[in-house]
XYZ file of C-alpha atoms in Angstrom:
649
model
C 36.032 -52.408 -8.141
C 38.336 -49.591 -8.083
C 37.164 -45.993 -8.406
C 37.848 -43.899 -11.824
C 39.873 -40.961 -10.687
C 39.238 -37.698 -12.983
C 42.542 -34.948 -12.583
C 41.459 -31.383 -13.832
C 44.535 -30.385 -15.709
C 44.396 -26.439 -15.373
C 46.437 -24.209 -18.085
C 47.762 -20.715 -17.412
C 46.503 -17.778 -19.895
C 48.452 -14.486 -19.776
C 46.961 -11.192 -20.718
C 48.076 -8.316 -22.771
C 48.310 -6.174 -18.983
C 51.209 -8.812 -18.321
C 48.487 -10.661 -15.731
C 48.105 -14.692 -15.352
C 44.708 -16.296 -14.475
C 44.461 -20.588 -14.386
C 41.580 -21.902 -16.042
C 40.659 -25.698 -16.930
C 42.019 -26.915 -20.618
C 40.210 -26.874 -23.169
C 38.871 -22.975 -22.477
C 37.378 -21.235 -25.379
C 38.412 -17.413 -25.896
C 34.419 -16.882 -25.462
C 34.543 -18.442 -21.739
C 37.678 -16.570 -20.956
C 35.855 -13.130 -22.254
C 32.679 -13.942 -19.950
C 34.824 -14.585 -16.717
C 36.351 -10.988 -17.570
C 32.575 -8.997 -17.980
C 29.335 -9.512 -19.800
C 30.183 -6.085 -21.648
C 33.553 -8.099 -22.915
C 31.558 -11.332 -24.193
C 29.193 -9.079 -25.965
C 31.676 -7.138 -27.992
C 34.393 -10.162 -28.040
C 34.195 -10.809 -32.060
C 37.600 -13.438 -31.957
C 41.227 -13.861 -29.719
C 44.227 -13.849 -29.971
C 46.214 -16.924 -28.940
C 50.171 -17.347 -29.516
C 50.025 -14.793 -32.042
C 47.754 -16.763 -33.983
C 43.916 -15.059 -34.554
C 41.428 -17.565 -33.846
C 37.493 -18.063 -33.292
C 36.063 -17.432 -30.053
C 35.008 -20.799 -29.980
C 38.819 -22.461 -30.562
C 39.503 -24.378 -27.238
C 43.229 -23.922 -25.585
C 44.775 -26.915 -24.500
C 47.742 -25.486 -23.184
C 49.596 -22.548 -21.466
C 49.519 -19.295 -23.938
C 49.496 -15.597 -24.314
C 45.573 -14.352 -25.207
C 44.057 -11.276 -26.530
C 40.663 -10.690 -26.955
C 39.553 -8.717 -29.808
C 36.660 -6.685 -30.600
C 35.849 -3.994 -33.157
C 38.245 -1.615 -31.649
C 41.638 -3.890 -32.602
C 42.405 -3.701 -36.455
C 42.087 -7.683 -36.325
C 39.156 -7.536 -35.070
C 37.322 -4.999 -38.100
C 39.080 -7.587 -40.685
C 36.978 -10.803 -38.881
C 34.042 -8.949 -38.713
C 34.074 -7.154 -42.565
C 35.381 -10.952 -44.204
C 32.339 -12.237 -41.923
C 30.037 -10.056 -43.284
C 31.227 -10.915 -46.877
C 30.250 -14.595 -45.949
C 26.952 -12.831 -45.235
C 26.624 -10.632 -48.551
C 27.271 -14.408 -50.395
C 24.571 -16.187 -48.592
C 22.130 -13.375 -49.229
C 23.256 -13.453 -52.833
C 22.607 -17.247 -53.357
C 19.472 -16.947 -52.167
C 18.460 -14.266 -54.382
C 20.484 -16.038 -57.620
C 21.063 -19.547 -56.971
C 22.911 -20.438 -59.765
C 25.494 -17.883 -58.680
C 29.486 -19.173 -58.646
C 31.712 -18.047 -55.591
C 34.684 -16.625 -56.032
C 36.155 -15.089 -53.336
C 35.457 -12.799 -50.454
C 37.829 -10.481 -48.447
C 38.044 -8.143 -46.103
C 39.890 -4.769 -47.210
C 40.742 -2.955 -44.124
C 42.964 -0.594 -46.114
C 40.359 0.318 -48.900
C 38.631 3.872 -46.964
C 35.465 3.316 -49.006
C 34.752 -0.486 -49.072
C 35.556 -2.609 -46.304
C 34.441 -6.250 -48.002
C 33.474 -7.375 -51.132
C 33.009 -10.555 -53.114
C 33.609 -11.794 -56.533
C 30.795 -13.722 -58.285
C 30.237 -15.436 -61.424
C 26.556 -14.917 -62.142
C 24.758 -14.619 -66.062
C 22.274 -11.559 -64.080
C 23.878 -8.204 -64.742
C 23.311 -6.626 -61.205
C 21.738 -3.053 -60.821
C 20.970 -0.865 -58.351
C 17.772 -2.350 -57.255
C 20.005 -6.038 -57.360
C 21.874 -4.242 -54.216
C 19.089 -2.980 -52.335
C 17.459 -6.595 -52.320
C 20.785 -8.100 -51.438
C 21.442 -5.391 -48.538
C 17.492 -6.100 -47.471
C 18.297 -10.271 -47.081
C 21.804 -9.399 -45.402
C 19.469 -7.550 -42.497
C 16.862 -10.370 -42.557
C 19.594 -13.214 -42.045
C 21.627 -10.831 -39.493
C 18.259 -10.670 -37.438
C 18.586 -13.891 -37.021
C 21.617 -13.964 -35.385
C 22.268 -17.358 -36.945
C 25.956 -18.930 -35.745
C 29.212 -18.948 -37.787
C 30.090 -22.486 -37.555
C 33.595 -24.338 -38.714
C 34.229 -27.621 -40.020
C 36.853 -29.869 -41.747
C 36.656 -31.765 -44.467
C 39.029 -33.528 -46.435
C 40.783 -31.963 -49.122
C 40.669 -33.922 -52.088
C 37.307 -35.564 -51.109
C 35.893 -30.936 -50.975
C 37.687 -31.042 -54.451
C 35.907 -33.954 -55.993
C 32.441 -32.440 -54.600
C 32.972 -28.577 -55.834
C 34.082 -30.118 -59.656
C 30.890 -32.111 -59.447
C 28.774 -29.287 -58.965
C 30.721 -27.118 -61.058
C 32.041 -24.732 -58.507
C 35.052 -24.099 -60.683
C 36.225 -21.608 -58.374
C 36.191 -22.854 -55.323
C 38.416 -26.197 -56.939
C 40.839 -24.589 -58.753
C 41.591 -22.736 -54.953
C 41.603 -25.784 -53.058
C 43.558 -27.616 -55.803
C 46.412 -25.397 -54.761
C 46.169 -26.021 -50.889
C 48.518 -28.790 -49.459
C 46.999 -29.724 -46.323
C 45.383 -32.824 -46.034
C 42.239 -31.057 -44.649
C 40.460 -27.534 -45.355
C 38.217 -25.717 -43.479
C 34.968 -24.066 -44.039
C 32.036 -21.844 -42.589
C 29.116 -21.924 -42.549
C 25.539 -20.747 -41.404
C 22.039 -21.438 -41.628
C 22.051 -23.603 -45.005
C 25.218 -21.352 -46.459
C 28.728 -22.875 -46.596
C 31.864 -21.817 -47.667
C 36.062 -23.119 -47.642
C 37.423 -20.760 -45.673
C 40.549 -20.414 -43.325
C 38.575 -18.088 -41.522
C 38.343 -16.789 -38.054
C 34.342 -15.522 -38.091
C 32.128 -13.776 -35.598
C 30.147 -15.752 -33.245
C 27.272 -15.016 -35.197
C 24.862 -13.135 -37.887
C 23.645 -10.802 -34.904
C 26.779 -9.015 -34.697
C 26.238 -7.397 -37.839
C 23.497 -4.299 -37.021
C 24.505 -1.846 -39.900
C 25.266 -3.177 -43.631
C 25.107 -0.750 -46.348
C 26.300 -2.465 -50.217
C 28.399 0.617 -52.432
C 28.859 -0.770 -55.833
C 29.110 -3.062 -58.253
C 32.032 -3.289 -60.396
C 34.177 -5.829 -63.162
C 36.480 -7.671 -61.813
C 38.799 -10.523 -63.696
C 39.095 -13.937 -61.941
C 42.584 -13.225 -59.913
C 43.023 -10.055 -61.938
C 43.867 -12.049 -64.891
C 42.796 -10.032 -68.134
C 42.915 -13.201 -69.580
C 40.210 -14.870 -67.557
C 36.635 -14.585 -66.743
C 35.204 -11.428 -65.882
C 33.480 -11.429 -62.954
C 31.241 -9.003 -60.986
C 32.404 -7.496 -57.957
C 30.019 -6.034 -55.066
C 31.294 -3.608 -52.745
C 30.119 -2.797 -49.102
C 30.465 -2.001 -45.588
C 29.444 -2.822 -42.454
C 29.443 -1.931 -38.557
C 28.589 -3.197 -35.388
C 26.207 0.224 -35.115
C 24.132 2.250 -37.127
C 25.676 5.601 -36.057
C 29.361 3.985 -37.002
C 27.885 3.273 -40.394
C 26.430 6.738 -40.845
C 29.113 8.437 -40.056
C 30.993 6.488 -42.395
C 28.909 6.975 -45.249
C 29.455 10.832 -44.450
C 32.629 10.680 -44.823
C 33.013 8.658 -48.174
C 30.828 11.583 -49.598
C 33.431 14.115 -48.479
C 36.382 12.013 -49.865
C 34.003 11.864 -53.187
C 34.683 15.572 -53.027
C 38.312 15.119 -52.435
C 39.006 12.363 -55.183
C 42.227 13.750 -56.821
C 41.452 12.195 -60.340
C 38.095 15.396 -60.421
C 40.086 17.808 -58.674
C 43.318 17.481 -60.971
C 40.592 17.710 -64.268
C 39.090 20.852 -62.924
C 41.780 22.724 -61.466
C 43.885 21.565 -64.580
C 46.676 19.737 -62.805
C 46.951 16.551 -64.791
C 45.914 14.020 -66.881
C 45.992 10.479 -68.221
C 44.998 9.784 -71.604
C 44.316 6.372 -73.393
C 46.165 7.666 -76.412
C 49.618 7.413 -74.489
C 49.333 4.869 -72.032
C 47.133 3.761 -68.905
C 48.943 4.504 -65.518
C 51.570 7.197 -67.464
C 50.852 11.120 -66.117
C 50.402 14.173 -68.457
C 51.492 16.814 -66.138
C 49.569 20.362 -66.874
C 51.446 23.729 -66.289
C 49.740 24.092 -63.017
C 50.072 20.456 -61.604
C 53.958 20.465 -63.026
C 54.433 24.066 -60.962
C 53.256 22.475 -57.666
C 55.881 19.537 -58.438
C 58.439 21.572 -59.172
C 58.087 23.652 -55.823
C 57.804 20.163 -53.718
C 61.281 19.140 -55.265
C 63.200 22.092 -55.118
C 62.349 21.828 -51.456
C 62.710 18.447 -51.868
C 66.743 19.306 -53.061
C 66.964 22.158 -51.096
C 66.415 20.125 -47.366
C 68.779 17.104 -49.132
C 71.890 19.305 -49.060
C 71.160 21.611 -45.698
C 71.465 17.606 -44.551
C 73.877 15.989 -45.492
C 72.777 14.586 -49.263
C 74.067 14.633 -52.713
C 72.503 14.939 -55.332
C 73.014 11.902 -58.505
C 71.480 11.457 -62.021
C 70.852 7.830 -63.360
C 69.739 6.892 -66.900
C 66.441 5.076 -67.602
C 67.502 1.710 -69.135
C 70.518 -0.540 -68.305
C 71.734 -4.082 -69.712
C 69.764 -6.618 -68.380
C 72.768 -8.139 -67.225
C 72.700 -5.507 -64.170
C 69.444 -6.660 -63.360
C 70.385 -10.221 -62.805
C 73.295 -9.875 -60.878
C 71.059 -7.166 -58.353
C 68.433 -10.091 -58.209
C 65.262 -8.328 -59.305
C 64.672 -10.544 -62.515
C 64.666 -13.458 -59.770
C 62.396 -11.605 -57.301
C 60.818 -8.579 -58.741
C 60.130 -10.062 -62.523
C 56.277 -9.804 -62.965
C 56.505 -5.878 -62.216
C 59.571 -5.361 -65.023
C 58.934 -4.565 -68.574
C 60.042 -6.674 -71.324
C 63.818 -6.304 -72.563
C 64.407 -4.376 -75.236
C 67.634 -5.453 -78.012
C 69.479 -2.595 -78.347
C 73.055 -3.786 -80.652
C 72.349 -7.371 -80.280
C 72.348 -6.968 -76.125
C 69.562 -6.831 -74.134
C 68.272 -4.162 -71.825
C 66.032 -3.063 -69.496
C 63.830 -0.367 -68.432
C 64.993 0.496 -65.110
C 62.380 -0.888 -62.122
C 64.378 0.471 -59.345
C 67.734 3.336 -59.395
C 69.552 1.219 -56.616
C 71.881 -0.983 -58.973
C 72.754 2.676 -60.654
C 73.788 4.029 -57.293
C 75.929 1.417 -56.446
C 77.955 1.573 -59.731
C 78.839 5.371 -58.917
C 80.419 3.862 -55.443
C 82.125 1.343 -57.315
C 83.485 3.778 -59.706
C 86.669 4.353 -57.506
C 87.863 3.120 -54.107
C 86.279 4.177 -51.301
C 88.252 4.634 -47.905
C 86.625 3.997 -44.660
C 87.261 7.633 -43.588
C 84.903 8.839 -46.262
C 81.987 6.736 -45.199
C 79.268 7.643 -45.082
C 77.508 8.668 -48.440
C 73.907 9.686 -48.394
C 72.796 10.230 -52.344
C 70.000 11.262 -53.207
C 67.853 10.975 -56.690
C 64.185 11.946 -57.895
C 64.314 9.281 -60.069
C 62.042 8.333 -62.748
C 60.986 4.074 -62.512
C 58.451 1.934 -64.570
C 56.722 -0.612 -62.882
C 53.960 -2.967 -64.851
C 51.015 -2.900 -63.010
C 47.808 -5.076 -64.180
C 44.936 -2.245 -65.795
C 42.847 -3.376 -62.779
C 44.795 -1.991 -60.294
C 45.726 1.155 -61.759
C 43.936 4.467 -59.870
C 44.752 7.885 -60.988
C 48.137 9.120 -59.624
C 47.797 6.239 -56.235
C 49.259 3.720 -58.688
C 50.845 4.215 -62.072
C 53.164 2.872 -64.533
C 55.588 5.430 -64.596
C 56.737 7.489 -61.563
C 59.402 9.197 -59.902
C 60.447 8.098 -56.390
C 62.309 10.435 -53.881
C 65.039 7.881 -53.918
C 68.327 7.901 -51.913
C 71.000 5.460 -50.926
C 73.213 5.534 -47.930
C 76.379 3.396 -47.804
C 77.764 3.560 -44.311
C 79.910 1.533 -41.398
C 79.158 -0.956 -39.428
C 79.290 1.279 -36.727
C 77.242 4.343 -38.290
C 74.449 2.111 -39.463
C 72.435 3.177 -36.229
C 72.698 6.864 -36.197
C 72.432 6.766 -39.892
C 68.802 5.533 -39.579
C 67.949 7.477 -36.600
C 68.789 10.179 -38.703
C 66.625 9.156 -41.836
C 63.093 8.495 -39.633
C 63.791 11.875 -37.789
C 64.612 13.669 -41.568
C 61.523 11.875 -42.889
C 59.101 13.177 -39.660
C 60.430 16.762 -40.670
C 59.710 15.999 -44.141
C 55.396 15.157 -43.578
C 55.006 17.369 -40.507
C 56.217 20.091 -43.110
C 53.336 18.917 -45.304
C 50.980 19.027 -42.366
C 50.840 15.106 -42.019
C 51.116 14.247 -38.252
C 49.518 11.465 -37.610
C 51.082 8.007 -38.660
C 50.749 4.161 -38.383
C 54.494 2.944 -38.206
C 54.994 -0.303 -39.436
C 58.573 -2.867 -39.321
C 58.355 -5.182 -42.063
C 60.111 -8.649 -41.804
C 61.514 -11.599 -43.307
C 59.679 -12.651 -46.397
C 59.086 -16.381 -47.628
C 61.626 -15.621 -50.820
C 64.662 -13.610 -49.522
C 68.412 -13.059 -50.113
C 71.481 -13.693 -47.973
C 71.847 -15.325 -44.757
C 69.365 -15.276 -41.594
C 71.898 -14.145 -39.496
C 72.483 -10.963 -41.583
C 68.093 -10.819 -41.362
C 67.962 -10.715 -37.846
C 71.110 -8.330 -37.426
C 68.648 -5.562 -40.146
C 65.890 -6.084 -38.099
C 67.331 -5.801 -34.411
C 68.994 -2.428 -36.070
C 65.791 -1.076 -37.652
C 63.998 -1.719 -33.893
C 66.536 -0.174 -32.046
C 66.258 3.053 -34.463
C 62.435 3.015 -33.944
C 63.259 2.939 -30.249
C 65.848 5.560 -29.565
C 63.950 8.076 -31.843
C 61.211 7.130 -29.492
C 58.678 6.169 -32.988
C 55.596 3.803 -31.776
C 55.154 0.813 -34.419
C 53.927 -2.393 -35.014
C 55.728 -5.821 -36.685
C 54.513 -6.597 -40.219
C 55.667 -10.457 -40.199
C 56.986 -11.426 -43.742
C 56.283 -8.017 -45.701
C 60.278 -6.967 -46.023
C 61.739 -6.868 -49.596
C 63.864 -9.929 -50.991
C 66.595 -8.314 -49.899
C 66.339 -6.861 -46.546
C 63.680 -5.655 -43.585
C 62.453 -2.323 -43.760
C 60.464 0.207 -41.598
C 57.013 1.661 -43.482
C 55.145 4.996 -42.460
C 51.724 5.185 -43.315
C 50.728 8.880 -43.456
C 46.981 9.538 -42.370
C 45.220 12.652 -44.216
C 42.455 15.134 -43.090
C 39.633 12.103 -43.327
C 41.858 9.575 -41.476
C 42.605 7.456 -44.429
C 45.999 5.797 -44.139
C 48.248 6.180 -46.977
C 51.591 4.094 -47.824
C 54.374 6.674 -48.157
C 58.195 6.412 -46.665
C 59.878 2.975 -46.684
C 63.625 2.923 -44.743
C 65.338 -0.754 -46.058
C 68.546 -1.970 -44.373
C 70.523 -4.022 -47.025
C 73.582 -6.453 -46.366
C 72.749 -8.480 -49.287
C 73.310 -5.609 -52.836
C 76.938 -5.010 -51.338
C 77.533 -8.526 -51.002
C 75.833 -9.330 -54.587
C 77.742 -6.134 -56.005
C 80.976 -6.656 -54.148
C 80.924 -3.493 -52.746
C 84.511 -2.604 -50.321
C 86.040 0.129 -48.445
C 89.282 0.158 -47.107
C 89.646 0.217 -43.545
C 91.686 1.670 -40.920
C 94.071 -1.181 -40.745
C 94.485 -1.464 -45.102
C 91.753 -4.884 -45.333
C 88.784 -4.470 -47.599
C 85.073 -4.332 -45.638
C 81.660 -4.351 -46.916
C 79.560 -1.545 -46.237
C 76.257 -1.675 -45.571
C 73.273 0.067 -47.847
C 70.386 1.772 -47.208
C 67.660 2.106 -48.935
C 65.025 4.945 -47.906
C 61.970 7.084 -49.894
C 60.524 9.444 -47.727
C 58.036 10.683 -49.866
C 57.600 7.804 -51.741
C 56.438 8.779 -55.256
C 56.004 12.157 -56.524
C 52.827 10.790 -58.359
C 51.382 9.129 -54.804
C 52.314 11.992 -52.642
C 50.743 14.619 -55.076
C 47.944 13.251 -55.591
C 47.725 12.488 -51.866
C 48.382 16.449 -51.120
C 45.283 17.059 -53.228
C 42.619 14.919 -51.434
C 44.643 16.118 -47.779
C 43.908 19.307 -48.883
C 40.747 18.996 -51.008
C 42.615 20.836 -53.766
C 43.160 23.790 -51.125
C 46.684 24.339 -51.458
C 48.582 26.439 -49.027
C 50.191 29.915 -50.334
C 53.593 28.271 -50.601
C 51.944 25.341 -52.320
C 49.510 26.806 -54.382
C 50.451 27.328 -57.909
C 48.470 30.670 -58.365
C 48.821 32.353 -55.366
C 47.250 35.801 -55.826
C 44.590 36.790 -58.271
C 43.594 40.441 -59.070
C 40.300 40.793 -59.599
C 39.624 44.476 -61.190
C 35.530 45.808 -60.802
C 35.813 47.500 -63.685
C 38.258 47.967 -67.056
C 38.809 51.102 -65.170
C 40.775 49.504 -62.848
C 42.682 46.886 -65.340
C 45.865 49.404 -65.418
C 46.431 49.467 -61.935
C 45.675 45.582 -62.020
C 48.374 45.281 -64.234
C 51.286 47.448 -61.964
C 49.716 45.246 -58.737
C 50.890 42.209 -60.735
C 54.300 43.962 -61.768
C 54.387 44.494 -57.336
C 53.653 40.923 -56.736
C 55.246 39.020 -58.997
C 58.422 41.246 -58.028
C 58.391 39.954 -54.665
C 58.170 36.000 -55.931
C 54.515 35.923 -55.542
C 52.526 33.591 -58.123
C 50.041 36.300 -59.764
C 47.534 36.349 -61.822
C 44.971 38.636 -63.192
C 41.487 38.291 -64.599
C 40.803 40.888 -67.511
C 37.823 39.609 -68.277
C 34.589 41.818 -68.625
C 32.332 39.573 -66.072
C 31.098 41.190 -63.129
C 32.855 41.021 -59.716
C 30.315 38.563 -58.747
C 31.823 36.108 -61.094
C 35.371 36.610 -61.223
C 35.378 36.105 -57.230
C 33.375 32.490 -57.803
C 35.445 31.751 -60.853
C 38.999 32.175 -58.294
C 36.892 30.429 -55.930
C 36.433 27.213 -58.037
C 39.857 27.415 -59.028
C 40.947 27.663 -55.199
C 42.927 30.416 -55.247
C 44.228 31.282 -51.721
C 44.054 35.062 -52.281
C 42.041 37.711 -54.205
C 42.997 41.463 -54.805
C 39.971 43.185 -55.417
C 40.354 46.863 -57.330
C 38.226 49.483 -58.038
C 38.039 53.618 -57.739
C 38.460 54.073 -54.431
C 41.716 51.799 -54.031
C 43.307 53.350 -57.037
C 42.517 56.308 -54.926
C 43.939 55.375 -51.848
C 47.065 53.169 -53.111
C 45.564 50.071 -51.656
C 43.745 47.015 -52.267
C 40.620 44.754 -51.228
C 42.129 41.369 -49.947
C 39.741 38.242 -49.465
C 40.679 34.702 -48.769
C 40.028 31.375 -49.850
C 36.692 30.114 -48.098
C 36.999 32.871 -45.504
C 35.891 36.086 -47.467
C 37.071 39.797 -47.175
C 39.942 40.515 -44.675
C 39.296 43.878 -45.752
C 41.330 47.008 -46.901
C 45.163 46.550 -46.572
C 48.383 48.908 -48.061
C 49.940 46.787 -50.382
C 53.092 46.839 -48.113
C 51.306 44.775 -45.175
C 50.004 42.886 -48.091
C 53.084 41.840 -48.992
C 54.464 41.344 -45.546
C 51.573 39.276 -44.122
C 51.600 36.746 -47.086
C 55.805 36.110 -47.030
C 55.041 35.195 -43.131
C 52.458 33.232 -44.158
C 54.816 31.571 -46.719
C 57.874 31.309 -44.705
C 55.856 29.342 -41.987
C 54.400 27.330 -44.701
C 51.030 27.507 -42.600
């Protein structure tokens, strides 16, 4: 008899370090983490392999790039919060068995929450609900049961969830074409999911559920409500405490209070959800940001256009958006037996005032700039204060350029935009290139060419950022800065978009150096984004403590006694002479209360008055959250807070 001959085929892994190590096929990510350390294994929550995020128990059958990720890597958080909303369902079920599964994701970029789940349950959950749901999570993480994944086919999963009346889960898996779906489960818990999961239950040491809130099936106002529980959870206790600490400071910073009580804004039911009231006070900061905002346009370069708020439909057609962009636009409106549109976006306008004569190469490039006012339809579920509205104004400009000046036009634009938040004391960002998405205009070619130019910008002006795969616009890639405020929460502000496709669409030309007609090509770029997002952002950054050449009172002159009301009045006369905002309380409350009334309101500075500096010429000068500074002439008064204003500390 002849012998059976067994070869080890060996595959070759390479690291994120750029180092190789051979290891027999069919390795899981879990093996590969325990040859590294124990310490790895132990925190090692799922890999990734080729790009593609996997369990730690996937094998590898072949030669590949691997990272392993723990709670440290973004990737990482997301397995581990959409694991523990697995969790949070099987702790619910067993609690409310006749509960219906909707579904259950992580939300990395919601600060508060980092997982929730939809369910379809006839028990109205309370507070107590969540305590005994939070209580079962700990029991069932105790028991560090495994996160296991099968297959199943697909049709065969759909027959069984109709049976049992898991509407849900069908009418999901209905719209799935592969042959097979997956699912997770542990102890007696299952669920279709793509996954990938933690190893296990154990993982999960700190689990803390927030709230419970409505929720319609796929945010359909026309479907079921459902009931929506909130929550997060860590790896350690301390992570979750710490956590919790700071959703109770950002509770304090929540712009939709601080804009009701220092009178900066509103929204009210009898206009419109998602359109702004702005108040005196709120409108003053605004207008300060844009004539900035204008001021820094044409020290660089900018000029500044007007574009009206409707256009024939027609216009929207030919740009594409009623293709690509339809569920966000408003309804046409017949105006003269011709149908128009509220405007969505200002671009099409833009490039009808570069069509409106003939454009030579030499004059290349324009950079035009418009705060311009857009409505967007946004579902009533969504909508959140200022953070997303109906109606908003985006720091919008175009630039149509060369060929040639394409790169140092967008090298430009990032370093114009990192002046822009550093000014506003934003200096730490997440940088983000967004690709090609699944429905896009114009050719690949053109794609990759916007791409390759947007990562060579990112490069020169020496900008750290990360590929977003498939998150560019229909009609072109596009770089995103994330601005991170005071708390760390990440905030989507600036977008820079290289187009090739509006010229084409528009038949946009210049005339070159040798007399033939050339495309040029169109950026798009918001640095701010809206003036709505990036206010109300300003307020939680700054917990409603505006700086002095924010601030929309800036001074307040707080008199001791009516005695001192007439020299009040001539301090206000000084001030407001030298383009300070004054004000002056006349009221007949004591001291006491005037100072914790300016307080409340945040006013950076108070002039306190009484006998002795009418006497002396001179005033009492306390700060915002500081106290008294102490006495000060009214001339170093003045002096100190226009340095303080020209370094817009």
């Amino acid at each position: 008899m002849g012998r059976l001959i067994f070869i080890l085929v060996m595959i070759k892994v390479k690291f994120p370090d750029g180092s190789r190590k051979e290891f027999k096929e069919d390795v899981t990510p879990a093996e590969i983490a325990r040859s590294i350390s124990n310490s790895l294994v132990k925190k090692a929550l799922g890999a990734v392999v080729n790009g593609s995020i996997v369990d730690l128990s996937h094998p590898i059958s072949a030669d590949c790039s691997l990272r392993i990720l723990t709670f440290d890597d973004p990737e990482g958080r997301e397995i581990f919060w959409h694991s523990s909303a697995h969790l949070m369902a099987s702790a619910v079920l067993k609690l409310f068995p006749d509960t219906k599964l909707a579904i259950g994701p992580a939300v990395p970029d919601d600060f508060s929450s980092r997982f929730y789940y939809d369910l379809d349950m006839n028990h109205k959950l309370a507070e107590e609900d969540l305590d005994a749901i939070e209580k079962k999570m700990q029991e069932l993480a105790a028991q560090d049961l495994p996160f296991e994944r099968t297959e199943k086919n697909r049709q065969k999963a759909i027959s069984r969830f109709r049976e049992e009346g898991d509407i849900y889960k069908a009418e999901m898996a209905s719209e799935m074409e592969d042959e097979n779906i997956t699912f997770y489960g542990h102890d007696d818990f299952i669920d279709m999911c793509r996954g990938p999961h933690i190893p296990s239950t154990g993982r999960i040491k700190a689990v803390k559920l927030l709230s419970v809130a409505g929720a319609y099936w796929r945010g359909d106002e026309n479907n079921r409500m459902l009931q929506r529980i909130y929550g997060v959870s860590f790896p350690d206790i301390k992570m979750l405490n710490e956590h919790l600490r700071i959703i109770e400071e950002a509770k304090k910073r929540d712009h939709r209070f601080l804009g009701r009580d220092l009178d900066l804004f509103s929204i009210s039911e009898s206009i419109g959800s998602g359109l702004v009231l702005w108040h005196p006070r709120g409108a003053l900061v605004r207008t300060i940001i844009e004539d900035f905002w204008r001021e820094q346009h044409l020290k660089n370069g900018y000029d500044i256009v007007y574009s009206p708020h409707i256009a024939k439909l027609d216009l929207w057609n030919k740009s594409g958006h009623t293709n690509f962009y339809s569920e966000y636009m408003y309804s046409p409106m017949a105006i003269d037996e011709v149908n128009y549109e509220i405007k969505p976006m200002n671009c099409p306008f833009h490039i009808h005032i570069y069509k409106s004569k003939t454009r030579s190469y030499r004059d290349l490039p324009f950079r035009w700039a418009e705060l311009g006012t857009v409505y967007r339809y946004e579902r009533s579920g969504v909508l959140h204060g200022l953070m997303r509205v109906r109606g908003f104004t985006q720091d919008d400009a175009h630039i149509f350029c060369r060929p040639d000046q394409l790169q140092d036009e967008l090298e430009r634009t990032i370093k114009f935009n990192l002046f822009f938040l550093r000014t506003f004391k934003f200096d730490n960002f997440d940088v983000y290139l967004s690709t090609r998405p699944e429905k896009y205009v114009g050719t690949i070619e053109g794609w990759d060419r916007a791409t390759e130019t947007l990562k060579n910008a990112l490069v020169e002006t020496e900008t750290e950022y990360e590929i977003d795969p498939g998150e560019g616009v229909f009609y072109g890639p596009k770089i995103d800065i994330k601005i991170k405020d005071n708390l760390g929460r990440s905030w989507q502000c600036t977008t820079i978009q290289v187009d090739f496709n509006l010229p084409d669409r528009f038949e946009m030309e210049y005339v070159s150096g040798d007399g033939s007609r050339k495309q040029p090509i169109m950026i798009h770029r918001a640095l701010l984004g809206s003036m709505e997002r990036f206010f109300g952002v300003l307020v939680e950054h700054y917990a409603g403590n505006f700086p002095l050449w924010l601030a929309p009172e800036q001074i307040r002159i707080l008199p001791v006694t009516d005695y001192a009301n007439r020299y009040g009045d001539k301090l206000v006369d000084i001030f407001k002479k030298d383009g300070f905002r004054t004000g002056i309380d006349l009221s007949s409350e004591k001291i006491g209360k005037k100072i914790r009334d300016a307080e409340s309101m945040k006013i950076p500075y108070m002039v306190i008055i009484g006998k002795k500096e009418i006497e002396e010429g001179s005033i009492s000068l306390r700060k915002h959250t500081i106290g008294d500074i102490g006495k000060i002439s009214i001339d170093d008064a003045v002096g100190k807070l226009k340095e303080e204003i020209e370094n817009k500390n």
